[in-house]
mmCIF file of C-alpha atoms in Angstrom:
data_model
loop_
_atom_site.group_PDB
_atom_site.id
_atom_site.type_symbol
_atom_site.label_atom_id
_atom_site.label_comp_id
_atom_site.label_asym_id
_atom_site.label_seq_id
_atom_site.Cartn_x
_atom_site.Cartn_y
_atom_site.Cartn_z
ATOM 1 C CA UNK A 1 -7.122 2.889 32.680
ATOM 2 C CA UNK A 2 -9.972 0.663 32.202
ATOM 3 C CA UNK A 3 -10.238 -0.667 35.655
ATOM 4 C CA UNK A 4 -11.288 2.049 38.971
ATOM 5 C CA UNK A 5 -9.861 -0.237 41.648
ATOM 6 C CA UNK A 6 -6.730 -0.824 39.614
ATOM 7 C CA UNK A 7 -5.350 2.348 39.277
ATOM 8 C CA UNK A 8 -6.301 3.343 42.831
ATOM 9 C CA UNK A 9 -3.818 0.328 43.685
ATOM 10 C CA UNK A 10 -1.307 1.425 41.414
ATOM 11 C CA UNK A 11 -1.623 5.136 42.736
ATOM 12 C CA UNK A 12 -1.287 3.664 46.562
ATOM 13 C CA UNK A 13 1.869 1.903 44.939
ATOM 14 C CA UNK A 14 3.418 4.840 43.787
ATOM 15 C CA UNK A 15 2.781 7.298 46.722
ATOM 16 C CA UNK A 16 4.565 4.630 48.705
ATOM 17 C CA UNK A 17 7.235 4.679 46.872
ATOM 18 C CA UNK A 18 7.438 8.310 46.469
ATOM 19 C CA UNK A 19 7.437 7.724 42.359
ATOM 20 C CA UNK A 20 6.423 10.639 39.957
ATOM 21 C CA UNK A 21 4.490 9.541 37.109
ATOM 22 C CA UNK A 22 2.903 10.940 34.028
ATOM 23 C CA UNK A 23 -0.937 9.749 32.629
ATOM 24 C CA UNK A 24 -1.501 9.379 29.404
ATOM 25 C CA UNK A 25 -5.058 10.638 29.278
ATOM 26 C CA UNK A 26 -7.978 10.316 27.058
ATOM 27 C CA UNK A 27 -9.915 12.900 27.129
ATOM 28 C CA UNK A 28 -13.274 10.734 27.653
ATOM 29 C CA UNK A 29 -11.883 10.151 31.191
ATOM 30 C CA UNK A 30 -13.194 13.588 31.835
ATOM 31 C CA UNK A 31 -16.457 12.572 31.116
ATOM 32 C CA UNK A 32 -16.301 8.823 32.652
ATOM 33 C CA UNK A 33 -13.752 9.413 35.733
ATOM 34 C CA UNK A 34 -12.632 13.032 36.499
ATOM 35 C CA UNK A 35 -11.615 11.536 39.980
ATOM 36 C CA UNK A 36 -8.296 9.506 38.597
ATOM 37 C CA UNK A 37 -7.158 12.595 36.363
ATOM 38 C CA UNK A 38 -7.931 14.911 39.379
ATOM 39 C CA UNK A 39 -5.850 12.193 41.873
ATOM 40 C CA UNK A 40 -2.965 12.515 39.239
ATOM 41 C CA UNK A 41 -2.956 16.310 39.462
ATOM 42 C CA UNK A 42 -2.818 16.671 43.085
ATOM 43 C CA UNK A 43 0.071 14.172 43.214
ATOM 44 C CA UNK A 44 1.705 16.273 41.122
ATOM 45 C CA UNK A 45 2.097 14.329 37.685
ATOM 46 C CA UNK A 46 2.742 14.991 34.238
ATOM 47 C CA UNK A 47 -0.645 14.920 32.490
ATOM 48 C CA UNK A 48 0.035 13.915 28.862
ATOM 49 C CA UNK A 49 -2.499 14.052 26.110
ATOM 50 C CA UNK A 50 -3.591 10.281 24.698
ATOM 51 C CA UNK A 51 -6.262 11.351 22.043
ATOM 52 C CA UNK A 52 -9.968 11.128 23.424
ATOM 53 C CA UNK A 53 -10.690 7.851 22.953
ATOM 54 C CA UNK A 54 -8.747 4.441 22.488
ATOM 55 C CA UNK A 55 -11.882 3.193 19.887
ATOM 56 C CA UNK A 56 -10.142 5.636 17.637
ATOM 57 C CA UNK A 57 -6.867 5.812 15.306
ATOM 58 C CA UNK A 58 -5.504 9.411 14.264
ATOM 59 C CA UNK A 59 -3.626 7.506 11.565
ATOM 60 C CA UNK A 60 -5.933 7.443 9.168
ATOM 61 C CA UNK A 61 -7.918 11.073 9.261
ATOM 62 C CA UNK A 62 -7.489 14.111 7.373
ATOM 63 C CA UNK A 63 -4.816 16.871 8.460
ATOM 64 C CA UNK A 64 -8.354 18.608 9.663
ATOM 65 C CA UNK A 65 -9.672 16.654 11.844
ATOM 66 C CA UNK A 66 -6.187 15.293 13.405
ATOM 67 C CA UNK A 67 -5.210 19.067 13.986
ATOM 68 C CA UNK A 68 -8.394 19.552 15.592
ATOM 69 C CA UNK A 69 -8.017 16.496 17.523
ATOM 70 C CA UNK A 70 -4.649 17.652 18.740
ATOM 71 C CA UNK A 71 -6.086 21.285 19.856
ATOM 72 C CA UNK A 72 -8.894 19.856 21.211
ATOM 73 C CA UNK A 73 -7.075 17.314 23.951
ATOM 74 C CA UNK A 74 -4.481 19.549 25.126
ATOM 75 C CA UNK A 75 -7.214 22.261 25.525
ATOM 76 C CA UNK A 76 -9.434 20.508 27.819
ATOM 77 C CA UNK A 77 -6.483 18.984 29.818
ATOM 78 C CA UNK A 78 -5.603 22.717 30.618
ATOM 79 C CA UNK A 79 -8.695 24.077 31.104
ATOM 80 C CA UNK A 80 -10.127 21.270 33.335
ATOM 81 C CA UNK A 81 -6.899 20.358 35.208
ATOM 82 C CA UNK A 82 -5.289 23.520 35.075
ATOM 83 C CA UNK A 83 -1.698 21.987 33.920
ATOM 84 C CA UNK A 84 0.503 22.955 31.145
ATOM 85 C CA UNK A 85 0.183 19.671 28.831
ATOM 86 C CA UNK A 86 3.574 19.236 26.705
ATOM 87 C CA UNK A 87 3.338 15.510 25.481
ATOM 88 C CA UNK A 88 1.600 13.785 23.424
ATOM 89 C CA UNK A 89 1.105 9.701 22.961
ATOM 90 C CA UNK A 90 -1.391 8.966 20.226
ATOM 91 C CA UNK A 91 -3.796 5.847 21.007
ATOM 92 C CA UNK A 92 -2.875 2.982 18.997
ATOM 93 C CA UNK A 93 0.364 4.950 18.822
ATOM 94 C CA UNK A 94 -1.514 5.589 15.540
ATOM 95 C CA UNK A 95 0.423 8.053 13.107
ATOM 96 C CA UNK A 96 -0.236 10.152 9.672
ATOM 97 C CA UNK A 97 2.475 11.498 8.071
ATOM 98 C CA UNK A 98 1.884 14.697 9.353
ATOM 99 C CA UNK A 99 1.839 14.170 12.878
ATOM 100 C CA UNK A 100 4.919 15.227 14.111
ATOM 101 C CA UNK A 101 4.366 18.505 11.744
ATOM 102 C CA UNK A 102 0.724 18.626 13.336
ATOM 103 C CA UNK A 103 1.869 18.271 16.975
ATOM 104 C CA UNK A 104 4.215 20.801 16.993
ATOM 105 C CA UNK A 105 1.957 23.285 15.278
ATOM 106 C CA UNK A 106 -0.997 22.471 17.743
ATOM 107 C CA UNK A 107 1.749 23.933 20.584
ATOM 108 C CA UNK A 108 3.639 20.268 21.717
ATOM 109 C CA UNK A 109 7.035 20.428 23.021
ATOM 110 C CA UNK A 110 7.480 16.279 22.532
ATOM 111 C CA UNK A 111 5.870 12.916 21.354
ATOM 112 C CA UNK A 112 6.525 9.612 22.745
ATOM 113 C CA UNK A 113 5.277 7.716 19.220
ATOM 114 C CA UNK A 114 8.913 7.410 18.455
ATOM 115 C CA UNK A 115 10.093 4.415 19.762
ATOM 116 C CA UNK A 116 13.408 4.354 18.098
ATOM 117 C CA UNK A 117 15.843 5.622 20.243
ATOM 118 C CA UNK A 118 16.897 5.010 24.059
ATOM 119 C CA UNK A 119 17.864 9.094 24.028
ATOM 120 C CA UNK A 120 15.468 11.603 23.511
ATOM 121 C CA UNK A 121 16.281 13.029 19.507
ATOM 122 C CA UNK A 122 14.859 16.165 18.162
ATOM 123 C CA UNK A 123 12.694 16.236 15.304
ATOM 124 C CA UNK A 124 12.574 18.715 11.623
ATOM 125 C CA UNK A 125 9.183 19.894 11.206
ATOM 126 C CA UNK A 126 7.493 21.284 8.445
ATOM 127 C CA UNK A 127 7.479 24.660 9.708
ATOM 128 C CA UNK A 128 10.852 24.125 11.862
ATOM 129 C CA UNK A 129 8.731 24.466 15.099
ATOM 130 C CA UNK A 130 10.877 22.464 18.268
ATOM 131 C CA UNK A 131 9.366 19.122 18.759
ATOM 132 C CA UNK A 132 11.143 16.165 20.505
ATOM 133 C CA UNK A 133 10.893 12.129 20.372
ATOM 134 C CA UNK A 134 11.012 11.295 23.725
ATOM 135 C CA UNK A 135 11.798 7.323 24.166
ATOM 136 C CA UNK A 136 8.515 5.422 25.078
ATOM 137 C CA UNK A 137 8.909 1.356 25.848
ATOM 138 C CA UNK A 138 7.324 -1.128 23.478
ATOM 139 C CA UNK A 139 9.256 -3.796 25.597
ATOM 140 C CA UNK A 140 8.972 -2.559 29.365
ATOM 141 C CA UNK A 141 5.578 -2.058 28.490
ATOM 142 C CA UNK A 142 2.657 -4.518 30.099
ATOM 143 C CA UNK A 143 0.336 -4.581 27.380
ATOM 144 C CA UNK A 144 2.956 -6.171 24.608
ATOM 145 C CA UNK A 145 4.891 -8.314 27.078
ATOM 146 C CA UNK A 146 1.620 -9.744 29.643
ATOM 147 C CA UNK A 147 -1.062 -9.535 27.183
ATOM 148 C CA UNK A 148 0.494 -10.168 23.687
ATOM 149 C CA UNK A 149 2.855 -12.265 24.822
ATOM 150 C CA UNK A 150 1.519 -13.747 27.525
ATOM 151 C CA UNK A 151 4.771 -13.003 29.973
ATOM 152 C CA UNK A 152 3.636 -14.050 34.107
ATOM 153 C CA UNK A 153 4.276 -10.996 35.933
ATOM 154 C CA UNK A 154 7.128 -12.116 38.328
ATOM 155 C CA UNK A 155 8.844 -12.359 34.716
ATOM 156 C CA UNK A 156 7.612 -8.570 33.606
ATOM 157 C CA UNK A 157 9.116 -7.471 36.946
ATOM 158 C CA UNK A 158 12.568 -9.199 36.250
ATOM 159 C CA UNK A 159 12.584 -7.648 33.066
ATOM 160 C CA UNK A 160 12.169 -4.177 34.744
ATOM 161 C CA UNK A 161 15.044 -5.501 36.967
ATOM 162 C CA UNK A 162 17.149 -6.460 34.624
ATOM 163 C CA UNK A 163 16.827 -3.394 32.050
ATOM 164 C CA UNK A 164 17.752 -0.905 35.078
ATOM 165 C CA UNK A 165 20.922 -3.009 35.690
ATOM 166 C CA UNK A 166 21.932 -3.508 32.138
ATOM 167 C CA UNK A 167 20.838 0.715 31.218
ATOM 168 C CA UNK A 168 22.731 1.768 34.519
ATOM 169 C CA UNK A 169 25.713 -0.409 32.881
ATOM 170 C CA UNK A 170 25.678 0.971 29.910
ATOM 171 C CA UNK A 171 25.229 5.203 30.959
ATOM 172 C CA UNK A 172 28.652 4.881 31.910
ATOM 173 C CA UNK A 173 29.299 6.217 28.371
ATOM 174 C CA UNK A 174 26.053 8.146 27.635
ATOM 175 C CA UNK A 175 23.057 9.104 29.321
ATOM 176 C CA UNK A 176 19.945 6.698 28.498
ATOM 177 C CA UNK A 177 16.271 7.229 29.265
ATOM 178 C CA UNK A 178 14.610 3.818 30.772
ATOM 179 C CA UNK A 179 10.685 4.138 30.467
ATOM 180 C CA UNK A 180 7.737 1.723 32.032
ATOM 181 C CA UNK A 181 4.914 1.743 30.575
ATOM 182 C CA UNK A 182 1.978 0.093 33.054
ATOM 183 C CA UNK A 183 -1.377 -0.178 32.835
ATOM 184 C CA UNK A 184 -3.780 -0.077 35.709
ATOM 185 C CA UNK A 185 -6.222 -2.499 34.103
ATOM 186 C CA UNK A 186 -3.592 -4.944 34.250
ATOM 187 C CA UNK A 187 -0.626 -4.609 36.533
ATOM 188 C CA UNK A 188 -3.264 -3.533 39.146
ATOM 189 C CA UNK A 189 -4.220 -6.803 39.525
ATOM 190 C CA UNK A 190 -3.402 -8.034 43.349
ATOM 191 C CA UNK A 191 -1.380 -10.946 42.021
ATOM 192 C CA UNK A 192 0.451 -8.986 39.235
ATOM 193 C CA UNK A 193 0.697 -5.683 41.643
ATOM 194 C CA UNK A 194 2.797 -7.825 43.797
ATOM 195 C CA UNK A 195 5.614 -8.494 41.914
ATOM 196 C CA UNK A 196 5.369 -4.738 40.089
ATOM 197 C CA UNK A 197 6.039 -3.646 43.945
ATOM 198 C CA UNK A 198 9.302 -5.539 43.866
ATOM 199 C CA UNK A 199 10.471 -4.158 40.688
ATOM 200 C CA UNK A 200 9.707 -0.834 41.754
ATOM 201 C CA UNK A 201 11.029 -1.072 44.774
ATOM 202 C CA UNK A 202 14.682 -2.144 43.025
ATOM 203 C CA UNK A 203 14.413 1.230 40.979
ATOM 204 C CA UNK A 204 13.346 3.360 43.918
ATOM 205 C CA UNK A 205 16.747 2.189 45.488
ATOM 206 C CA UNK A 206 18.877 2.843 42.672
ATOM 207 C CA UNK A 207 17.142 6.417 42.841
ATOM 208 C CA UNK A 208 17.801 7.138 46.400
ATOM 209 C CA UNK A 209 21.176 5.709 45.924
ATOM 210 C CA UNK A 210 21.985 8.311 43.973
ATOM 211 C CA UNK A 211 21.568 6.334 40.739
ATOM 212 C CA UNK A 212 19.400 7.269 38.544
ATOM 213 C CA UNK A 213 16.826 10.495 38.128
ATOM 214 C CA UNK A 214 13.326 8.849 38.561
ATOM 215 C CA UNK A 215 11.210 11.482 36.246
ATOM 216 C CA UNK A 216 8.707 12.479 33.967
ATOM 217 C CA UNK A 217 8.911 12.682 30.080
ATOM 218 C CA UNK A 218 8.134 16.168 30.156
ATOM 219 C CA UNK A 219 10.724 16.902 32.723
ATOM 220 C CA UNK A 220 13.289 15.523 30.358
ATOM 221 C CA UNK A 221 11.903 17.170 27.476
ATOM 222 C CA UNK A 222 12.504 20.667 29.540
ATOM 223 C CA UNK A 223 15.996 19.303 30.191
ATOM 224 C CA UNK A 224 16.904 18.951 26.719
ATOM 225 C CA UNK A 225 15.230 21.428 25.708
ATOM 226 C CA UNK A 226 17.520 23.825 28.244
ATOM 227 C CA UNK A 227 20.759 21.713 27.607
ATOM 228 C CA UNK A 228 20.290 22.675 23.692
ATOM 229 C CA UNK A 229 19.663 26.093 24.280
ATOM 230 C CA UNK A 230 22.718 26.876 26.437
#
């Protein structure tokens, strides 16, 4: 989050526009901000566990302490928020070489690390426990494209635009998952929050148009997770 008056816009934004959403949450917001996390809850979003704190990288600790890491999130998201917490996005998108093993032994049904595939693609685990790469944006994302790379935010919103054009094109043949990554802090900015509205707006439409299914990760994740069982 980083910014309060940010993500209250953002949250305004999306109750307008009747979108579901899931938070990636560090568990430090607990200690810093319960209000946003409880906000989420009653809205009805997918609470998905983000590590406690972005100062740190999982990538580089022992199986140990990133186990206990893992167990430690997703415990206090249920406990304090009283939600089922299924996915996992590590800060940094920060990785050992256990991870995937590790989530799926700490009790995750899917990680959005992966960002490999525009389909969600199950994953072999150590102990052949069910875990799933969910697709996560590196490119519809406004951290890489506003900050990094310095994109104005009419152009961000085009590129939301554009992608939901070019992926509806294109599911014709297969089904496709189309994530946004946003971040208060940023797109939650007046002058930036204005053009997000329009490219929102354009997928809300498709949605109610019968479209597209405007969802969670974790709601595709049960999906799959049916679809491969039956």
């Amino acid at each position: 989050y980083g910014n309060r008056v940010g993500a209250w816009r953002c949250l305004e934004l999306f109750d307008e526009l009747r979108l579901p959403t899931a938070a990636l949450i560090n568990t430090a917001l607990y200690d810093h901000c319960p209000e946003l996390i409880a906000a989420h809850v009653q809205r009805g979003d997918e609470l998905v566990g983000h590590g406690h704190t972005n100062a740190e990288r999982q990538g580089g600790w022992t199986e140990a302490a990133e186990l206990a890491l893992l167990k430690s999130c997703r415990e206090r998201m249920e406990t304090q928020s009283q939600v089922k917490v299924q996915g996992w996005l590590s800060p940094w998108i920060s990785e050992s070489v256990l991870t995937p093993d590790l989530l799926a032994q700490a009790g995750y049904g899917y990680t959005l690390n992966w960002c490999h595939d525009d389909q969600p693609v199950p994953m072999r685990t150590r102990d052949a426990q069910s875990l799933w790469s969910i697709p996560y944006p590196q490119e519809l994302n406004d951290i890489p494209m506003i900050m990094a790379r310095q994109l104005d935010a009419k152009d961000f919103a085009q590129m939301i635009i554009d992608q939901c054009d070019e992926m509806l094109l294109q599911s014709k043949r297969q089904a496709l998952v189309m994530g946004i990554a946003l971040h208060p802090y940023i797109v939650g900015q007046p002058y930036r929050l204005k053009h997000l509205r329009r490219a929102l707006q354009y997928v809300a439409q498709a949605r109610d148009q019968g479209q597209i299914w405007l969802t969670t990760p974790g709601a595709i994740h049960a999906h799959m997770v049916e679809v491969n069982r039956a």
